[in-house]
XYZ file of C-alpha atoms in Angstrom:
180
model
C 0.000 0.000 0.000
C 2.795 2.384 0.912
C 4.556 1.794 -2.398
C 1.334 2.437 -4.340
C 0.570 5.665 -2.458
C 4.171 6.829 -2.824
C 4.170 5.971 -6.549
C 0.989 7.989 -7.026
C 2.570 10.954 -5.258
C 5.781 10.506 -7.308
C 3.726 10.856 -10.507
C 1.351 13.536 -9.212
C 4.005 15.864 -7.881
C 6.576 15.108 -10.555
C 4.303 15.736 -13.518
C 3.253 19.132 -12.161
C 6.817 20.258 -12.870
C 7.042 18.727 -16.341
C 4.978 21.344 -18.175
C 7.169 24.218 -16.919
C 10.256 22.212 -17.894
C 9.096 21.716 -21.484
C 7.620 25.183 -21.983
C 10.150 26.077 -24.706
C 8.918 23.156 -26.841
C 5.270 23.910 -26.033
C 5.725 27.591 -26.906
C 7.329 26.685 -30.237
C 4.672 24.086 -31.037
C 1.744 26.410 -30.398
C 3.598 29.605 -31.361
C 2.577 31.287 -28.100
C 4.174 34.007 -26.008
C 5.423 33.842 -22.426
C 2.115 35.161 -21.100
C 0.140 32.299 -22.575
C 2.784 29.789 -21.523
C 2.599 31.160 -17.989
C -1.174 30.876 -18.121
C -0.841 27.131 -18.809
C 1.253 26.654 -15.662
C -1.130 28.848 -13.666
C -4.116 26.809 -14.832
C -2.436 23.601 -13.604
C -1.640 25.018 -10.174
C -4.980 26.813 -9.817
C -6.835 23.596 -10.656
C -4.730 21.783 -8.082
C -5.293 24.429 -5.401
C -9.027 24.760 -5.963
C -9.503 21.010 -5.597
C -8.020 20.688 -2.102
C -11.135 21.516 -0.093
C -13.568 19.557 -2.266
C -11.174 16.592 -2.117
C -11.385 16.601 1.671
C -15.165 16.611 1.493
C -15.138 13.839 -1.130
C -12.895 11.634 1.044
C -15.670 11.689 3.641
C -18.331 10.924 1.032
C -16.784 8.371 -1.332
C -13.763 7.087 0.580
C -10.045 7.174 0.007
C -9.644 4.320 -2.458
C -12.263 5.672 -4.854
C -10.868 9.198 -4.745
C -7.228 8.123 -5.121
C -7.998 6.001 -8.164
C -10.219 8.707 -9.648
C -7.417 11.220 -9.213
C -4.837 9.005 -10.896
C -7.196 8.083 -13.737
C -8.109 11.717 -14.444
C -4.434 12.686 -14.302
C -3.497 9.907 -16.717
C -6.260 10.871 -19.123
C -5.357 14.541 -18.946
C -1.715 13.738 -19.728
C -2.970 12.087 -22.911
C -5.014 15.237 -23.518
C -1.923 17.413 -23.115
C -0.116 15.427 -25.769
C -3.055 15.289 -28.163
C -4.146 18.933 -27.851
C -3.746 20.688 -31.188
C -4.948 24.108 -30.101
C -4.131 26.405 -27.201
C -7.672 26.278 -25.745
C -7.612 22.453 -25.751
C -4.141 22.460 -24.209
C -5.319 24.838 -21.466
C -8.362 22.620 -20.882
C -6.061 19.601 -20.474
C -3.890 21.648 -18.090
C -6.965 22.452 -16.004
C -8.048 18.828 -16.000
C -4.563 17.754 -14.937
C -4.592 20.283 -12.077
C -8.064 19.160 -11.035
C -7.172 15.472 -11.192
C -3.924 15.777 -9.274
C -5.558 18.053 -6.723
C -7.814 15.196 -5.718
C -4.826 13.071 -4.652
C -3.335 14.862 -1.631
C -6.145 14.713 0.931
C -7.000 11.000 0.514
C -3.289 10.198 0.387
C -2.854 11.835 3.786
C -5.892 10.253 5.401
C -4.951 6.825 3.989
C -1.426 7.055 5.359
C -2.713 8.180 8.770
C -5.361 5.460 8.927
C -3.379 2.527 7.565
C -0.030 3.344 9.169
C -1.325 4.895 12.393
C 1.568 3.427 14.429
C 4.200 4.489 11.890
C 2.745 7.649 10.355
C 6.043 9.526 10.360
C 7.751 6.782 8.397
C 4.863 6.427 5.932
C 4.601 10.166 5.310
C 8.385 10.449 5.014
C 8.572 7.727 2.353
C 5.645 9.181 0.423
C 6.828 12.785 0.546
C 10.331 11.696 -0.441
C 8.862 9.881 -3.450
C 7.109 13.106 -4.475
C 10.369 15.031 -4.169
C 12.172 12.453 -6.286
C 9.385 12.678 -8.858
C 9.683 16.467 -8.880
C 13.393 16.198 -9.566
C 13.411 13.200 -11.892
C 10.340 13.402 -14.137
C 11.093 16.861 -15.586
C 14.625 15.717 -16.455
C 13.447 12.469 -18.036
C 10.552 13.985 -19.975
C 12.657 16.937 -21.145
C 15.430 14.607 -22.310
C 12.942 12.419 -24.137
C 11.199 15.431 -25.643
C 14.469 16.470 -27.265
C 14.573 13.068 -28.969
C 10.975 12.006 -29.647
C 9.038 15.269 -29.196
C 7.298 16.775 -26.206
C 3.882 15.322 -27.023
C 5.180 11.774 -27.178
C 7.429 12.216 -24.140
C 4.635 13.543 -21.946
C 2.282 10.847 -23.220
C 4.630 8.109 -22.045
C 3.712 8.938 -18.447
C -0.011 8.256 -18.923
C 0.296 4.452 -18.683
C 2.148 4.829 -15.384
C -0.745 6.851 -13.955
C -3.236 4.246 -15.115
C -1.157 1.340 -13.822
C -0.759 2.938 -10.379
C -4.484 3.706 -10.401
C -5.288 0.032 -10.943
C -2.855 -1.113 -8.275
C -4.229 1.473 -5.848
C -7.786 0.288 -6.442
C -6.809 -3.302 -5.833
C -4.733 -2.859 -2.659
C -5.845 0.230 -0.731
C -8.297 -1.008 1.895
C -11.894 0.144 1.604
C -13.199 2.680 4.071
C -16.574 4.236 4.405
C -18.475 4.347 1.138
C -15.696 2.895 -1.066
């Protein structure tokens, strides 16, 4: 369970830093200025921020497992949307969806860790937060390197299967609670 939750946080946190890392390629692809490029990053972070409170409410209503897997599935789908978007409005929509999807992850991650690892919460949170930090450092480097070889759309799209795989694992191993 800890590995699944940490892997989800690795992807969630790491991919939020990928779009800023590949902004030069995105700007060239869409022929946009710095203002519009900055808007894309803002849309991701605003979507993430605005989802925090509703995610806490949803944990109480639908349970952790359902919300964690929903978050990872939306994030994976939105990553596909980022790569497939052929216009700036569609790209911004995918950015918003990515922010929304990843914003759903944090609250149920925290309540799951506290509930499941109540005797070792510090260890569980430490492992999970460290995984997110590694994702933040590693995924932008990997995706940027790949984007220089295969293109930014393809490079970013390669992460989608990881989101979906971790979503499936999370659904199958995170214990049910409440209305799950």
